[in-house]
Amino acid sequence: RTSPIMIDTGVVAMAGGSYSSLYVRANGILMGMGENGNGQLGDGTTADKYSPVVIDTNVVAVESGSEHSLYLKSDGTLMGMGDNAGGQMGDGTYTDRHTPGMIDTDVVAIAIGDGTSIYLKSDGTLMGTGWNFYGELGDGTTDKIISPVVIDTDVIAVSAGFGHILYLKTGGTLMGIGEN
């Protein structure tokens, strides 16, 4: 498209992955469209979608990476779907998810890095799982992490880039970890 087109109305959150798009309607319905080769749209298939499909309900936030997606339900449940080659689904496996699966509960914020899933729990604990190419999961290695690990505590906000994570601690200290 070389000029804007309307996709939907009544949208409260959105995320653009490398080749997929997800958004949340005001009624909490999560919609997705685009490339789906790793199941990142969570509809149970790996077929690309050329128009929006319903993924889930009661959703308040969404993030989309190159080949996996995360979303947060209104009850604080973190869900994930798509590529899991680096363990970014946090389920102890490397098996891709073609339907949404729970990663954790009591979550208040989410971020996606390059093959990593990063999230903040309500108690201020920052967690992560996935490729860890540049040590961005803070465990002192560059090894894949297939089950969530604690990155830090007393955290109030998080953002993830391609190979790094930025997070804000209570009191205003900005921290960074990963590719420099």
Short mmCIF file of C-alpha atoms in Angstrom, two decimals:
data_model
loop_
_atom_site.label_atom_id
_atom_site.label_comp_id
_atom_site.label_asym_id
_atom_site.label_seq_id
_atom_site.Cartn_x
_atom_site.Cartn_y
_atom_site.Cartn_z
CA ARG A 1 0.00 0.00 0.00
CA THR A 2 1.35 3.39 -0.90
CA SER A 3 -1.39 5.29 0.87
CA PRO A 4 -3.23 4.61 4.16
CA ILE A 5 -6.23 2.28 4.22
CA MET A 6 -8.66 1.66 7.05
CA ILE A 7 -8.21 -1.76 8.67
CA ASP A 8 -10.70 -1.56 11.55
CA THR A 9 -12.27 0.87 14.02
CA GLY A 10 -12.54 0.87 17.81
CA VAL A 11 -8.94 -0.30 18.28
CA VAL A 12 -7.12 0.30 21.60
CA ALA A 13 -3.75 -1.48 21.10
CA MET A 14 -1.66 -2.74 18.18
CA ALA A 15 1.62 -4.44 17.33
CA GLY A 16 3.43 -4.90 14.05
CA GLY A 17 5.71 -7.90 13.67
CA SER A 18 8.12 -8.42 10.80
CA TYR A 19 5.34 -9.62 8.49
CA SER A 20 2.25 -9.81 10.68
CA SER A 21 -0.05 -7.35 12.42
CA LEU A 22 -2.07 -7.80 15.60
CA TYR A 23 -4.49 -5.45 17.31
CA VAL A 24 -6.93 -5.32 20.20
CA ARG A 25 -10.44 -3.97 19.75
CA ALA A 26 -12.07 -1.89 22.52
CA ASN A 27 -14.13 -4.96 23.48
CA GLY A 28 -10.93 -6.93 24.23
CA ILE A 29 -10.96 -9.09 21.09
CA LEU A 30 -7.46 -9.77 19.72
CA MET A 31 -7.26 -9.82 15.93
CA GLY A 32 -4.36 -10.82 13.67
CA MET A 33 -3.37 -10.93 10.02
CA GLY A 34 -0.34 -11.44 7.81
CA GLU A 35 2.41 -14.04 7.72
CA ASN A 36 1.74 -17.05 9.92
CA GLY A 37 4.48 -19.54 9.00
CA ASN A 38 5.34 -20.26 12.65
CA GLY A 39 1.80 -19.97 13.97
CA GLN A 40 2.39 -16.44 15.26
CA LEU A 41 -1.28 -15.57 14.64
CA GLY A 42 -2.38 -18.35 16.99
CA ASP A 43 -5.26 -19.61 14.86
CA GLY A 44 -4.09 -23.24 14.90
CA THR A 45 -2.59 -23.09 11.41
CA THR A 46 0.54 -21.91 9.66
CA ALA A 47 -1.42 -20.43 6.75
CA ASP A 48 -0.97 -16.71 6.07
CA LYS A 49 -4.07 -14.59 6.69
CA TYR A 50 -5.02 -11.85 4.24
CA SER A 51 -7.78 -10.43 6.41
CA PRO A 52 -8.06 -10.22 10.22
CA VAL A 53 -8.90 -13.36 12.21
CA VAL A 54 -10.03 -13.57 15.83
CA ILE A 55 -7.32 -14.89 18.14
CA ASP A 56 -8.67 -14.44 21.70
CA THR A 57 -10.85 -12.33 24.00
CA ASN A 58 -10.29 -10.30 27.19
CA VAL A 59 -6.97 -8.98 25.86
CA VAL A 60 -5.43 -5.69 27.06
CA ALA A 61 -1.96 -5.59 25.44
CA VAL A 62 -0.14 -7.19 22.50
CA GLU A 63 3.44 -7.41 21.18
CA SER A 64 4.61 -8.97 17.93
CA GLY A 65 8.13 -10.03 16.98
CA SER A 66 9.62 -11.41 13.82
CA GLU A 67 8.05 -14.86 14.25
CA HIS A 68 6.33 -14.95 17.64
CA SER A 69 3.67 -12.94 19.42
CA LEU A 70 2.74 -12.22 23.04
CA TYR A 71 -0.40 -10.83 24.55
CA LEU A 72 -1.67 -9.99 27.99
CA LYS A 73 -5.16 -10.89 29.15
CA SER A 74 -7.16 -8.70 31.52
CA ASP A 75 -6.54 -11.14 34.41
CA GLY A 76 -2.73 -10.78 34.06
CA THR A 77 -2.19 -14.03 32.14
CA LEU A 78 0.64 -13.84 29.60
CA MET A 79 -0.01 -15.82 26.43
CA GLY A 80 2.40 -16.65 23.61
CA MET A 81 2.30 -18.22 20.16
CA GLY A 82 4.54 -18.80 17.17
CA ASP A 83 8.23 -19.58 16.84
CA ASN A 84 9.83 -21.31 19.83
CA ALA A 85 13.21 -22.30 18.35
CA GLY A 86 14.97 -20.31 21.08
CA GLY A 87 12.60 -21.20 23.89
CA GLN A 88 10.76 -17.88 23.76
CA MET A 89 7.47 -19.57 24.76
CA GLY A 90 9.06 -20.37 28.14
CA ASP A 91 7.58 -23.85 28.27
CA GLY A 92 10.86 -25.78 28.50
CA THR A 93 10.68 -26.92 24.85
CA TYR A 94 11.66 -25.78 21.38
CA THR A 95 8.26 -26.67 19.88
CA ASP A 96 6.46 -23.91 17.97
CA ARG A 97 2.99 -23.01 19.21
CA HIS A 98 0.26 -22.68 16.60
CA THR A 99 -2.33 -21.83 19.26
CA PRO A 100 -1.88 -19.49 22.23
CA GLY A 101 -0.36 -21.02 25.36
CA MET A 102 0.11 -19.60 28.83
CA ILE A 103 3.61 -18.42 29.74
CA ASP A 104 2.97 -16.91 33.19
CA THR A 105 0.42 -15.16 35.39
CA ASP A 106 0.32 -11.92 37.37
CA VAL A 107 1.97 -10.03 34.49
CA VAL A 108 1.55 -6.26 33.97
CA ALA A 109 3.80 -5.41 30.97
CA ILE A 110 5.31 -7.25 27.98
CA ALA A 111 8.08 -6.71 25.41
CA ILE A 112 9.55 -8.73 22.56
CA GLY A 113 13.19 -8.71 21.52
CA ASP A 114 14.85 -10.74 18.77
CA GLY A 115 13.54 -14.18 19.67
CA THR A 116 13.02 -13.25 23.30
CA SER A 117 9.96 -12.77 25.46
CA ILE A 118 10.34 -10.22 28.25
CA TYR A 119 7.71 -9.45 30.86
CA LEU A 120 7.16 -7.61 34.09
CA LYS A 121 5.25 -9.17 36.98
CA SER A 122 3.10 -7.11 39.34
CA ASP A 123 5.67 -7.46 42.15
CA GLY A 124 8.32 -5.67 40.01
CA THR A 125 10.16 -8.81 38.92
CA LEU A 126 11.45 -8.64 35.34
CA MET A 127 11.45 -12.04 33.62
CA GLY A 128 12.74 -13.29 30.27
CA THR A 129 13.05 -16.37 28.08
CA GLY A 130 14.37 -17.09 24.59
CA TRP A 131 17.44 -16.89 22.33
CA ASN A 132 19.63 -14.65 24.52
CA PHE A 133 22.06 -14.06 21.61
CA TYR A 134 23.68 -11.03 23.27
CA GLY A 135 23.15 -11.89 26.93
CA GLU A 136 20.03 -9.73 27.03
CA LEU A 137 18.35 -12.09 29.51
CA GLY A 138 20.93 -11.20 32.15
CA ASP A 139 22.03 -14.68 33.17
CA GLY A 140 25.70 -14.01 32.30
CA THR A 141 25.62 -16.24 29.20
CA THR A 142 24.52 -16.15 25.58
CA ASP A 143 22.84 -19.56 25.89
CA LYS A 144 19.20 -20.17 24.97
CA ILE A 145 16.87 -19.89 27.96
CA ILE A 146 13.82 -22.16 27.54
CA SER A 147 12.14 -21.44 30.88
CA PRO A 148 11.68 -17.90 32.26
CA VAL A 149 14.50 -16.49 34.39
CA VAL A 150 14.60 -13.46 36.67
CA ILE A 151 16.44 -10.56 35.02
CA ASP A 152 16.03 -8.04 37.86
CA THR A 153 13.68 -6.85 40.59
CA ASP A 154 12.15 -3.49 41.59
CA VAL A 155 11.38 -2.80 37.93
CA ILE A 156 8.52 -0.53 36.83
CA ALA A 157 8.79 -0.48 33.00
CA VAL A 158 10.47 -2.44 30.18
CA SER A 159 11.22 -2.11 26.48
CA ALA A 160 13.11 -4.48 24.19
CA GLY A 161 15.10 -3.87 21.03
CA PHE A 162 16.66 -6.26 18.52
CA GLY A 163 19.33 -7.60 20.89
CA HIS A 164 18.99 -5.53 24.02
CA ILE A 165 16.59 -4.65 26.82
CA LEU A 166 16.02 -1.35 28.59
CA TYR A 167 14.20 -1.23 31.88
CA LEU A 168 13.37 1.34 34.48
CA LYS A 169 13.83 0.58 38.16
CA THR A 170 11.92 2.09 41.06
CA GLY A 171 13.50 5.48 41.76
CA GLY A 172 14.14 6.30 38.11
CA THR A 173 17.33 4.34 37.33
CA LEU A 174 17.45 3.27 33.69
CA MET A 175 19.19 -0.07 33.10
CA GLY A 176 20.34 -1.70 29.87
CA ILE A 177 21.56 -5.18 28.98
CA GLY A 178 22.49 -6.99 25.77
CA GLU A 179 24.00 -5.95 22.44
CA ASN A 180 26.01 -2.74 22.62
#
